[in-house]
Amino acid sequence: MQAFSNAGSGDIVLAIAHRIVENRGYLSDIDGLIGDGDHGVNMAKGFSLAAERLRGRTRPLAVSLATVGDVLMTEIGGAMGPLYGTMFSGFADALDGVEEIDAAAFERMLRHGLEEVQSIGNAKVGDKTLIDALAPALQAFAATAAMRDDFAAALDALIVAAEKGRDGTIDLVAKIGRAARLGERSRGVLDPGATSCAIILRSLAEGAKAKLDALEPRKSREAQR
Ligand code: ADP
Ligand code: MG
């Protein structure tokens, strides 16, 4: 079975936090074009606080995701605190009690996170928000996992779709959130939330792939016995 353990995988979330903090300036610059220029600041603040809480020992992936959810929900401002807080808490809830994370569990995680964000934010695909990265990423993951019995290939498809979705926001007019006030003038630039979401999803998928890779040598040794 292609799966990695929930228990030893919380460090994936620390890597996500580092990627967001690294992109602080970039994300705020993008938000400066159609928003108020605070997206990178908001995100970096939340994720560095979360990283402080997570540093030191490895926790289960579900626990680390829940910590990020709590911190974002309570500590960061803007639209993103509650939205990403809800997404991470949704991811965490779906993995609660799961020992081995296989493609089916990973898909449930993505789906639950998406449903939760949409339940509070009401954004649809095409509204020029983070949903435009998350929804196609889930769809590509699920389609690839259904077509081929290959968790890593599904993770690759997720990354490609998230980034394609992010790039697609350039041509969209914002229908929701602060940028919606600009109407047609919001067209022509990336959506900051879709951009941060693509960073999060790439980092999450790469972390999961590294966990699967780390298991491979053991599996092939077992096969040789
Ligand atoms: P604020 O708009 O309060 O300044 P941020 O700059 O941190 O917050 O985040 C802006 C991003 O929030 C947008 O780029 C968009 O992707 C996302 N966003 C806004 N409203 C929603 C919503 N209802 N659902 C999903 N994402 C949203
Ligand atoms: Mg903003």
PDB file of C-alpha atoms and ligand atoms in Angstrom:
ATOM      1  CA  MET A   1       0.000   0.000   0.000  1.00  0.00           C
ATOM      2  CA  GLN A   2       1.255   3.454  -0.851  1.00  0.00           C
ATOM      3  CA  ALA A   3       0.885   5.363   2.385  1.00  0.00           C
ATOM      4  CA  PHE A   4       2.844   7.283   4.984  1.00  0.00           C
ATOM      5  CA  SER A   5       2.293   7.442   8.704  1.00  0.00           C
ATOM      6  CA  ASN A   6       0.289  10.260  10.214  1.00  0.00           C
ATOM      7  CA  ALA A   7       2.354  10.024  13.422  1.00  0.00           C
ATOM      8  CA  GLY A   8       5.728  10.892  11.929  1.00  0.00           C
ATOM      9  CA  SER A   9       4.664  13.486   9.366  1.00  0.00           C
ATOM     10  CA  GLY A  10       3.962  16.751  11.182  1.00  0.00           C
ATOM     11  CA  ASP A  11       7.267  18.152   9.915  1.00  0.00           C
ATOM     12  CA  ILE A  12       5.585  18.598   6.514  1.00  0.00           C
ATOM     13  CA  VAL A  13       3.632  21.475   8.060  1.00  0.00           C
ATOM     14  CA  LEU A  14       6.801  23.152   9.325  1.00  0.00           C
ATOM     15  CA  ALA A  15       8.139  23.100   5.758  1.00  0.00           C
ATOM     16  CA  ILE A  16       4.895  24.727   4.523  1.00  0.00           C
ATOM     17  CA  ALA A  17       5.314  27.453   7.149  1.00  0.00           C
ATOM     18  CA  HIS A  18       8.881  28.135   5.993  1.00  0.00           C
ATOM     19  CA  ARG A  19       7.804  28.449   2.363  1.00  0.00           C
ATOM     20  CA  ILE A  20       5.110  30.979   3.288  1.00  0.00           C
ATOM     21  CA  VAL A  21       7.500  33.051   5.404  1.00  0.00           C
ATOM     22  CA  GLU A  22      10.036  33.025   2.531  1.00  0.00           C
ATOM     23  CA  ASN A  23       7.357  34.394   0.191  1.00  0.00           C
ATOM     24  CA  ARG A  24       6.209  37.192   2.501  1.00  0.00           C
ATOM     25  CA  GLY A  25       7.360  40.050   0.261  1.00  0.00           C
ATOM     26  CA  TYR A  26       6.178  38.421  -2.959  1.00  0.00           C
ATOM     27  CA  LEU A  27       2.666  37.753  -1.623  1.00  0.00           C
ATOM     28  CA  SER A  28       2.293  41.282  -0.279  1.00  0.00           C
ATOM     29  CA  ASP A  29       3.516  42.748  -3.580  1.00  0.00           C
ATOM     30  CA  ILE A  30       0.829  40.818  -5.460  1.00  0.00           C
ATOM     31  CA  ASP A  31      -1.823  41.899  -2.954  1.00  0.00           C
ATOM     32  CA  GLY A  32      -0.638  45.485  -3.446  1.00  0.00           C
ATOM     33  CA  LEU A  33      -1.843  45.320  -7.065  1.00  0.00           C
ATOM     34  CA  ILE A  34      -5.490  44.450  -6.349  1.00  0.00           C
ATOM     35  CA  GLY A  35      -5.782  44.586  -2.572  1.00  0.00           C
ATOM     36  CA  ASP A  36      -4.252  46.362   0.394  1.00  0.00           C
ATOM     37  CA  GLY A  37      -0.783  44.811   0.228  1.00  0.00           C
ATOM     38  CA  ASP A  38      -0.993  42.875   3.487  1.00  0.00           C
ATOM     39  CA  HIS A  39      -1.399  39.282   2.315  1.00  0.00           C
ATOM     40  CA  GLY A  40       2.243  38.253   2.760  1.00  0.00           C
ATOM     41  CA  VAL A  41       2.449  40.048   6.092  1.00  0.00           C
ATOM     42  CA  ASN A  42      -0.729  38.351   7.364  1.00  0.00           C
ATOM     43  CA  MET A  43       0.349  34.940   6.169  1.00  0.00           C
ATOM     44  CA  ALA A  44       3.953  35.189   7.376  1.00  0.00           C
ATOM     45  CA  LYS A  45       2.791  36.350  10.796  1.00  0.00           C
ATOM     46  CA  GLY A  46       0.400  33.417  11.182  1.00  0.00           C
ATOM     47  CA  PHE A  47       2.777  30.800   9.835  1.00  0.00           C
ATOM     48  CA  SER A  48       5.777  31.967  11.847  1.00  0.00           C
ATOM     49  CA  LEU A  49       3.684  31.861  15.036  1.00  0.00           C
ATOM     50  CA  ALA A  50       2.542  28.369  14.067  1.00  0.00           C
ATOM     51  CA  ALA A  51       6.141  27.320  13.323  1.00  0.00           C
ATOM     52  CA  GLU A  52       7.224  28.471  16.786  1.00  0.00           C
ATOM     53  CA  ARG A  53       4.622  26.199  18.320  1.00  0.00           C
ATOM     54  CA  LEU A  54       5.553  23.268  16.088  1.00  0.00           C
ATOM     55  CA  ARG A  55       9.324  23.401  16.393  1.00  0.00           C
ATOM     56  CA  GLY A  56      11.151  20.893  18.559  1.00  0.00           C
ATOM     57  CA  ARG A  57       9.465  17.570  18.160  1.00  0.00           C
ATOM     58  CA  THR A  58       7.645  15.724  15.436  1.00  0.00           C
ATOM     59  CA  ARG A  59       3.906  15.559  15.865  1.00  0.00           C
ATOM     60  CA  PRO A  60       1.328  13.751  13.801  1.00  0.00           C
ATOM     61  CA  LEU A  61       0.384  15.512  10.567  1.00  0.00           C
ATOM     62  CA  ALA A  62      -3.204  15.894  11.805  1.00  0.00           C
ATOM     63  CA  VAL A  63      -2.028  17.595  15.004  1.00  0.00           C
ATOM     64  CA  SER A  64       0.318  19.987  13.193  1.00  0.00           C
ATOM     65  CA  LEU A  65      -2.382  20.934  10.685  1.00  0.00           C
ATOM     66  CA  ALA A  66      -4.768  21.593  13.575  1.00  0.00           C
ATOM     67  CA  THR A  67      -2.191  23.830  15.283  1.00  0.00           C
ATOM     68  CA  VAL A  68      -1.861  25.930  12.120  1.00  0.00           C
ATOM     69  CA  GLY A  69      -5.644  26.092  11.860  1.00  0.00           C
ATOM     70  CA  ASP A  70      -5.958  27.368  15.437  1.00  0.00           C
ATOM     71  CA  VAL A  71      -3.173  29.927  15.099  1.00  0.00           C
ATOM     72  CA  LEU A  72      -4.474  31.339  11.801  1.00  0.00           C
ATOM     73  CA  MET A  73      -8.017  31.497  13.090  1.00  0.00           C
ATOM     74  CA  THR A  74      -7.124  33.348  16.275  1.00  0.00           C
ATOM     75  CA  GLU A  75      -4.004  35.348  15.448  1.00  0.00           C
ATOM     76  CA  ILE A  76      -4.155  36.683  11.910  1.00  0.00           C
ATOM     77  CA  GLY A  77      -6.169  39.464  10.407  1.00  0.00           C
ATOM     78  CA  GLY A  78      -7.631  40.051   6.989  1.00  0.00           C
ATOM     79  CA  ALA A  79      -9.843  37.635   5.129  1.00  0.00           C
ATOM     80  CA  MET A  80      -7.211  34.951   5.346  1.00  0.00           C
ATOM     81  CA  GLY A  81      -7.207  34.220   9.068  1.00  0.00           C
ATOM     82  CA  PRO A  82     -10.628  32.594   9.203  1.00  0.00           C
ATOM     83  CA  LEU A  83     -10.445  31.209   5.652  1.00  0.00           C
ATOM     84  CA  TYR A  84      -7.084  29.451   5.877  1.00  0.00           C
ATOM     85  CA  GLY A  85      -7.738  28.672   9.546  1.00  0.00           C
ATOM     86  CA  THR A  86     -10.839  26.805   8.440  1.00  0.00           C
ATOM     87  CA  MET A  87      -9.018  25.075   5.581  1.00  0.00           C
ATOM     88  CA  PHE A  88      -6.242  23.768   7.835  1.00  0.00           C
ATOM     89  CA  SER A  89      -8.697  22.730  10.545  1.00  0.00           C
ATOM     90  CA  GLY A  90     -10.716  20.951   7.854  1.00  0.00           C
ATOM     91  CA  PHE A  91      -7.595  19.126   6.632  1.00  0.00           C
ATOM     92  CA  ALA A  92      -6.786  18.175  10.228  1.00  0.00           C
ATOM     93  CA  ASP A  93     -10.279  16.928  11.076  1.00  0.00           C
ATOM     94  CA  ALA A  94     -10.329  14.623   8.062  1.00  0.00           C
ATOM     95  CA  LEU A  95      -7.065  12.973   9.197  1.00  0.00           C
ATOM     96  CA  ASP A  96      -8.042  12.634  12.829  1.00  0.00           C
ATOM     97  CA  GLY A  97      -7.633   9.004  13.897  1.00  0.00           C
ATOM     98  CA  VAL A  98      -6.129   7.955  10.545  1.00  0.00           C
ATOM     99  CA  GLU A  99      -2.918   5.984  11.103  1.00  0.00           C
ATOM    100  CA  GLU A 100      -1.687   5.450   7.582  1.00  0.00           C
ATOM    101  CA  ILE A 101      -2.359   8.216   5.068  1.00  0.00           C
ATOM    102  CA  ASP A 102      -3.010   6.700   1.648  1.00  0.00           C
ATOM    103  CA  ALA A 103      -4.346   8.435  -1.473  1.00  0.00           C
ATOM    104  CA  ALA A 104      -7.950   7.982  -0.329  1.00  0.00           C
ATOM    105  CA  ALA A 105      -7.261   9.617   3.048  1.00  0.00           C
ATOM    106  CA  PHE A 106      -5.306  12.414   1.376  1.00  0.00           C
ATOM    107  CA  GLU A 107      -8.205  13.030  -0.998  1.00  0.00           C
ATOM    108  CA  ARG A 108     -10.678  13.156   1.916  1.00  0.00           C
ATOM    109  CA  MET A 109      -8.396  15.686   3.600  1.00  0.00           C
ATOM    110  CA  LEU A 110      -8.345  17.979   0.550  1.00  0.00           C
ATOM    111  CA  ARG A 111     -12.069  17.634  -0.018  1.00  0.00           C
ATOM    112  CA  HIS A 112     -12.976  18.408   3.577  1.00  0.00           C
ATOM    113  CA  GLY A 113     -10.693  21.464   3.633  1.00  0.00           C
ATOM    114  CA  LEU A 114     -12.262  22.763   0.415  1.00  0.00           C
ATOM    115  CA  GLU A 115     -15.814  22.184   1.638  1.00  0.00           C
ATOM    116  CA  GLU A 116     -15.104  23.937   4.925  1.00  0.00           C
ATOM    117  CA  VAL A 117     -13.584  27.042   3.273  1.00  0.00           C
ATOM    118  CA  GLN A 118     -16.491  27.238   0.858  1.00  0.00           C
ATOM    119  CA  SER A 119     -18.966  26.858   3.698  1.00  0.00           C
ATOM    120  CA  ILE A 120     -17.676  30.020   5.374  1.00  0.00           C
ATOM    121  CA  GLY A 121     -16.467  32.025   2.363  1.00  0.00           C
ATOM    122  CA  ASN A 122     -19.034  31.117  -0.297  1.00  0.00           C
ATOM    123  CA  ALA A 123     -16.490  31.503  -3.101  1.00  0.00           C
ATOM    124  CA  LYS A 124     -16.906  29.413  -6.223  1.00  0.00           C
ATOM    125  CA  VAL A 125     -14.407  28.410  -8.889  1.00  0.00           C
ATOM    126  CA  GLY A 126     -13.853  31.458 -11.104  1.00  0.00           C
ATOM    127  CA  ASP A 127     -14.353  34.083  -8.365  1.00  0.00           C
ATOM    128  CA  LYS A 128     -10.577  34.779  -8.319  1.00  0.00           C
ATOM    129  CA  THR A 129      -9.770  33.418  -4.860  1.00  0.00           C
ATOM    130  CA  LEU A 130      -7.740  30.631  -3.297  1.00  0.00           C
ATOM    131  CA  ILE A 131     -10.547  28.270  -4.380  1.00  0.00           C
ATOM    132  CA  ASP A 132      -9.181  28.597  -7.937  1.00  0.00           C
ATOM    133  CA  ALA A 133      -6.026  26.778  -6.804  1.00  0.00           C
ATOM    134  CA  LEU A 134      -7.565  24.381  -4.285  1.00  0.00           C
ATOM    135  CA  ALA A 135     -10.556  23.058  -6.248  1.00  0.00           C
ATOM    136  CA  PRO A 136      -8.647  22.042  -9.411  1.00  0.00           C
ATOM    137  CA  ALA A 137      -5.868  20.583  -7.256  1.00  0.00           C
ATOM    138  CA  LEU A 138      -8.355  18.295  -5.530  1.00  0.00           C
ATOM    139  CA  GLN A 139      -9.978  17.397  -8.827  1.00  0.00           C
ATOM    140  CA  ALA A 140      -6.669  16.506 -10.482  1.00  0.00           C
ATOM    141  CA  PHE A 141      -5.534  14.505  -7.465  1.00  0.00           C
ATOM    142  CA  ALA A 142      -8.788  12.531  -7.359  1.00  0.00           C
ATOM    143  CA  ALA A 143      -8.857  11.925 -11.120  1.00  0.00           C
ATOM    144  CA  THR A 144      -5.254  10.721 -11.243  1.00  0.00           C
ATOM    145  CA  ALA A 145      -5.651   8.539  -8.168  1.00  0.00           C
ATOM    146  CA  ALA A 146      -8.767   6.960  -9.693  1.00  0.00           C
ATOM    147  CA  MET A 147      -7.104   6.375 -13.054  1.00  0.00           C
ATOM    148  CA  ARG A 148      -3.727   5.099 -11.861  1.00  0.00           C
ATOM    149  CA  ASP A 149      -2.940   3.363  -8.614  1.00  0.00           C
ATOM    150  CA  ASP A 150      -0.090   5.752  -7.932  1.00  0.00           C
ATOM    151  CA  PHE A 151      -0.198   8.136  -4.953  1.00  0.00           C
ATOM    152  CA  ALA A 152       2.962  10.000  -6.018  1.00  0.00           C
ATOM    153  CA  ALA A 153       1.618  10.579  -9.547  1.00  0.00           C
ATOM    154  CA  ALA A 154      -1.590  11.975  -8.051  1.00  0.00           C
ATOM    155  CA  LEU A 155       0.496  14.347  -5.901  1.00  0.00           C
ATOM    156  CA  ASP A 156       2.354  15.526  -9.012  1.00  0.00           C
ATOM    157  CA  ALA A 157      -0.956  16.138 -10.776  1.00  0.00           C
ATOM    158  CA  LEU A 158      -2.141  18.121  -7.760  1.00  0.00           C
ATOM    159  CA  ILE A 159       0.871  20.446  -7.941  1.00  0.00           C
ATOM    160  CA  VAL A 160       0.467  21.056 -11.669  1.00  0.00           C
ATOM    161  CA  ALA A 161      -3.263  21.758 -11.329  1.00  0.00           C
ATOM    162  CA  ALA A 162      -2.836  24.103  -8.349  1.00  0.00           C
ATOM    163  CA  GLU A 163      -0.291  26.183 -10.258  1.00  0.00           C
ATOM    164  CA  LYS A 164      -2.347  26.166 -13.436  1.00  0.00           C
ATOM    165  CA  GLY A 165      -5.346  27.305 -11.392  1.00  0.00           C
ATOM    166  CA  ARG A 166      -3.255  30.037  -9.797  1.00  0.00           C
ATOM    167  CA  ASP A 167      -2.069  31.252 -13.217  1.00  0.00           C
ATOM    168  CA  GLY A 168      -5.635  31.154 -14.498  1.00  0.00           C
ATOM    169  CA  THR A 169      -6.626  33.794 -11.924  1.00  0.00           C
ATOM    170  CA  ILE A 170      -4.737  36.384 -14.004  1.00  0.00           C
ATOM    171  CA  ASP A 171      -7.577  36.408 -16.538  1.00  0.00           C
ATOM    172  CA  LEU A 172     -10.358  36.501 -13.948  1.00  0.00           C
ATOM    173  CA  VAL A 173     -12.318  39.407 -12.503  1.00  0.00           C
ATOM    174  CA  ALA A 174     -12.615  39.201  -8.708  1.00  0.00           C
ATOM    175  CA  LYS A 175     -16.154  38.431  -7.607  1.00  0.00           C
ATOM    176  CA  ILE A 176     -15.603  38.228  -3.877  1.00  0.00           C
ATOM    177  CA  GLY A 177     -13.345  39.769  -1.229  1.00  0.00           C
ATOM    178  CA  ARG A 178     -11.588  43.112  -1.229  1.00  0.00           C
ATOM    179  CA  ALA A 179     -10.464  42.902  -4.895  1.00  0.00           C
ATOM    180  CA  ALA A 180     -14.098  42.604  -6.053  1.00  0.00           C
ATOM    181  CA  ARG A 181     -14.490  46.342  -5.435  1.00  0.00           C
ATOM    182  CA  LEU A 182     -12.169  46.929  -8.396  1.00  0.00           C
ATOM    183  CA  GLY A 183     -14.436  45.088 -10.827  1.00  0.00           C
ATOM    184  CA  GLU A 184     -12.833  44.873 -14.288  1.00  0.00           C
ATOM    185  CA  ARG A 185      -9.678  46.529 -12.946  1.00  0.00           C
ATOM    186  CA  SER A 186      -8.938  43.355 -10.963  1.00  0.00           C
ATOM    187  CA  ARG A 187      -8.268  41.514 -14.233  1.00  0.00           C
ATOM    188  CA  GLY A 188      -4.691  41.036 -15.424  1.00  0.00           C
ATOM    189  CA  VAL A 189      -2.919  40.101 -12.183  1.00  0.00           C
ATOM    190  CA  LEU A 190      -2.585  36.998 -10.037  1.00  0.00           C
ATOM    191  CA  ASP A 191      -4.883  36.522  -7.080  1.00  0.00           C
ATOM    192  CA  PRO A 192      -2.769  36.632  -3.902  1.00  0.00           C
ATOM    193  CA  GLY A 193      -4.793  33.950  -2.102  1.00  0.00           C
ATOM    194  CA  ALA A 194      -4.572  31.551  -5.056  1.00  0.00           C
ATOM    195  CA  THR A 195      -0.819  32.220  -5.127  1.00  0.00           C
ATOM    196  CA  SER A 196      -0.317  31.430  -1.430  1.00  0.00           C
ATOM    197  CA  CYS A 197      -2.602  28.413  -1.775  1.00  0.00           C
ATOM    198  CA  ALA A 198      -0.490  27.027  -4.629  1.00  0.00           C
ATOM    199  CA  ILE A 199       2.614  27.444  -2.441  1.00  0.00           C
ATOM    200  CA  ILE A 200       0.900  25.596   0.418  1.00  0.00           C
ATOM    201  CA  LEU A 201      -0.336  22.789  -1.833  1.00  0.00           C
ATOM    202  CA  ARG A 202       3.021  22.299  -3.578  1.00  0.00           C
ATOM    203  CA  SER A 203       4.803  22.146  -0.247  1.00  0.00           C
ATOM    204  CA  LEU A 204       2.212  19.762   1.213  1.00  0.00           C
ATOM    205  CA  ALA A 205       2.414  17.475  -1.832  1.00  0.00           C
ATOM    206  CA  GLU A 206       6.220  17.526  -1.920  1.00  0.00           C
ATOM    207  CA  GLY A 207       6.292  16.711   1.785  1.00  0.00           C
ATOM    208  CA  ALA A 208       3.968  13.776   1.241  1.00  0.00           C
ATOM    209  CA  LYS A 209       6.046  12.563  -1.720  1.00  0.00           C
ATOM    210  CA  ALA A 210       9.214  12.694   0.384  1.00  0.00           C
ATOM    211  CA  LYS A 211       7.502  10.544   3.030  1.00  0.00           C
ATOM    212  CA  LEU A 212       6.498   8.009   0.366  1.00  0.00           C
ATOM    213  CA  ASP A 213      10.051   8.016  -1.077  1.00  0.00           C
ATOM    214  CA  ALA A 214      11.528   7.432   2.366  1.00  0.00           C
ATOM    215  CA  LEU A 215       9.462   4.246   2.609  1.00  0.00           C
ATOM    216  CA  GLU A 216      10.556   2.900  -0.780  1.00  0.00           C
ATOM    217  CA  PRO A 217      13.967   1.439   0.201  1.00  0.00           C
ATOM    218  CA  ARG A 218      12.372  -0.464   3.068  1.00  0.00           C
ATOM    219  CA  LYS A 219       9.688  -1.817   0.779  1.00  0.00           C
ATOM    220  CA  SER A 220      12.155  -2.980  -1.853  1.00  0.00           C
ATOM    221  CA  ARG A 221      14.319  -4.652   0.816  1.00  0.00           C
ATOM    222  CA  GLU A 222      11.227  -6.445   2.059  1.00  0.00           C
ATOM    223  CA  ALA A 223      10.413  -7.548  -1.473  1.00  0.00           C
ATOM    224  CA  GLN A 224      13.890  -9.061  -1.858  1.00  0.00           C
ATOM    225  CA  ARG A 225      13.540 -11.251   1.213  1.00  0.00           C
TER     226      ARG A 225
HETATM  227  P1  ADP B   1      -7.747  41.010   2.922  1.00  0.00           P
HETATM  228  O1  ADP B   1      -8.504  40.881   1.635  1.00  0.00           O
HETATM  229  O2  ADP B   1      -8.653  41.125   4.102  1.00  0.00           O
HETATM  230  O3  ADP B   1      -6.694  42.073   2.876  1.00  0.00           O
HETATM  231  P2  ADP B   1      -5.691  39.057   2.456  1.00  0.00           P
HETATM  232  O4  ADP B   1      -5.012  40.104   1.664  1.00  0.00           O
HETATM  233  O5  ADP B   1      -4.873  38.359   3.481  1.00  0.00           O
HETATM  234  O6  ADP B   1      -7.011  39.610   3.122  1.00  0.00           O
HETATM  235  O7  ADP B   1      -6.251  37.924   1.455  1.00  0.00           O
HETATM  236  C1  ADP B   1      -6.806  38.213   0.196  1.00  0.00           C
HETATM  237  C2  ADP B   1      -7.181  36.889  -0.484  1.00  0.00           C
HETATM  238  O8  ADP B   1      -8.260  36.297   0.202  1.00  0.00           O
HETATM  239  C3  ADP B   1      -7.699  37.012  -1.892  1.00  0.00           C
HETATM  240  O9  ADP B   1      -6.625  37.026  -2.787  1.00  0.00           O
HETATM  241  C4  ADP B   1      -8.579  35.801  -2.088  1.00  0.00           C
HETATM  242  O10 ADP B   1      -7.842  34.706  -2.646  1.00  0.00           O
HETATM  243  C5  ADP B   1      -8.926  35.409  -0.677  1.00  0.00           C
HETATM  244  N1  ADP B   1     -10.351  35.514  -0.400  1.00  0.00           N
HETATM  245  C6  ADP B   1     -11.044  36.621  -0.098  1.00  0.00           C
HETATM  246  N2  ADP B   1     -12.337  36.325   0.143  1.00  0.00           N
HETATM  247  C7  ADP B   1     -12.470  34.995  -0.017  1.00  0.00           C
HETATM  248  C8  ADP B   1     -13.560  34.051   0.111  1.00  0.00           C
HETATM  249  N3  ADP B   1     -14.783  34.454   0.451  1.00  0.00           N
HETATM  250  N4  ADP B   1     -13.305  32.733  -0.103  1.00  0.00           N
HETATM  251  C9  ADP B   1     -12.063  32.322  -0.438  1.00  0.00           C
HETATM  252  N5  ADP B   1     -11.003  33.153  -0.554  1.00  0.00           N
HETATM  253  C10 ADP B   1     -11.195  34.455  -0.356  1.00  0.00           C
HETATM  254 MG    MG B   2      -5.059  42.113   1.679  1.00  0.00          MG
END
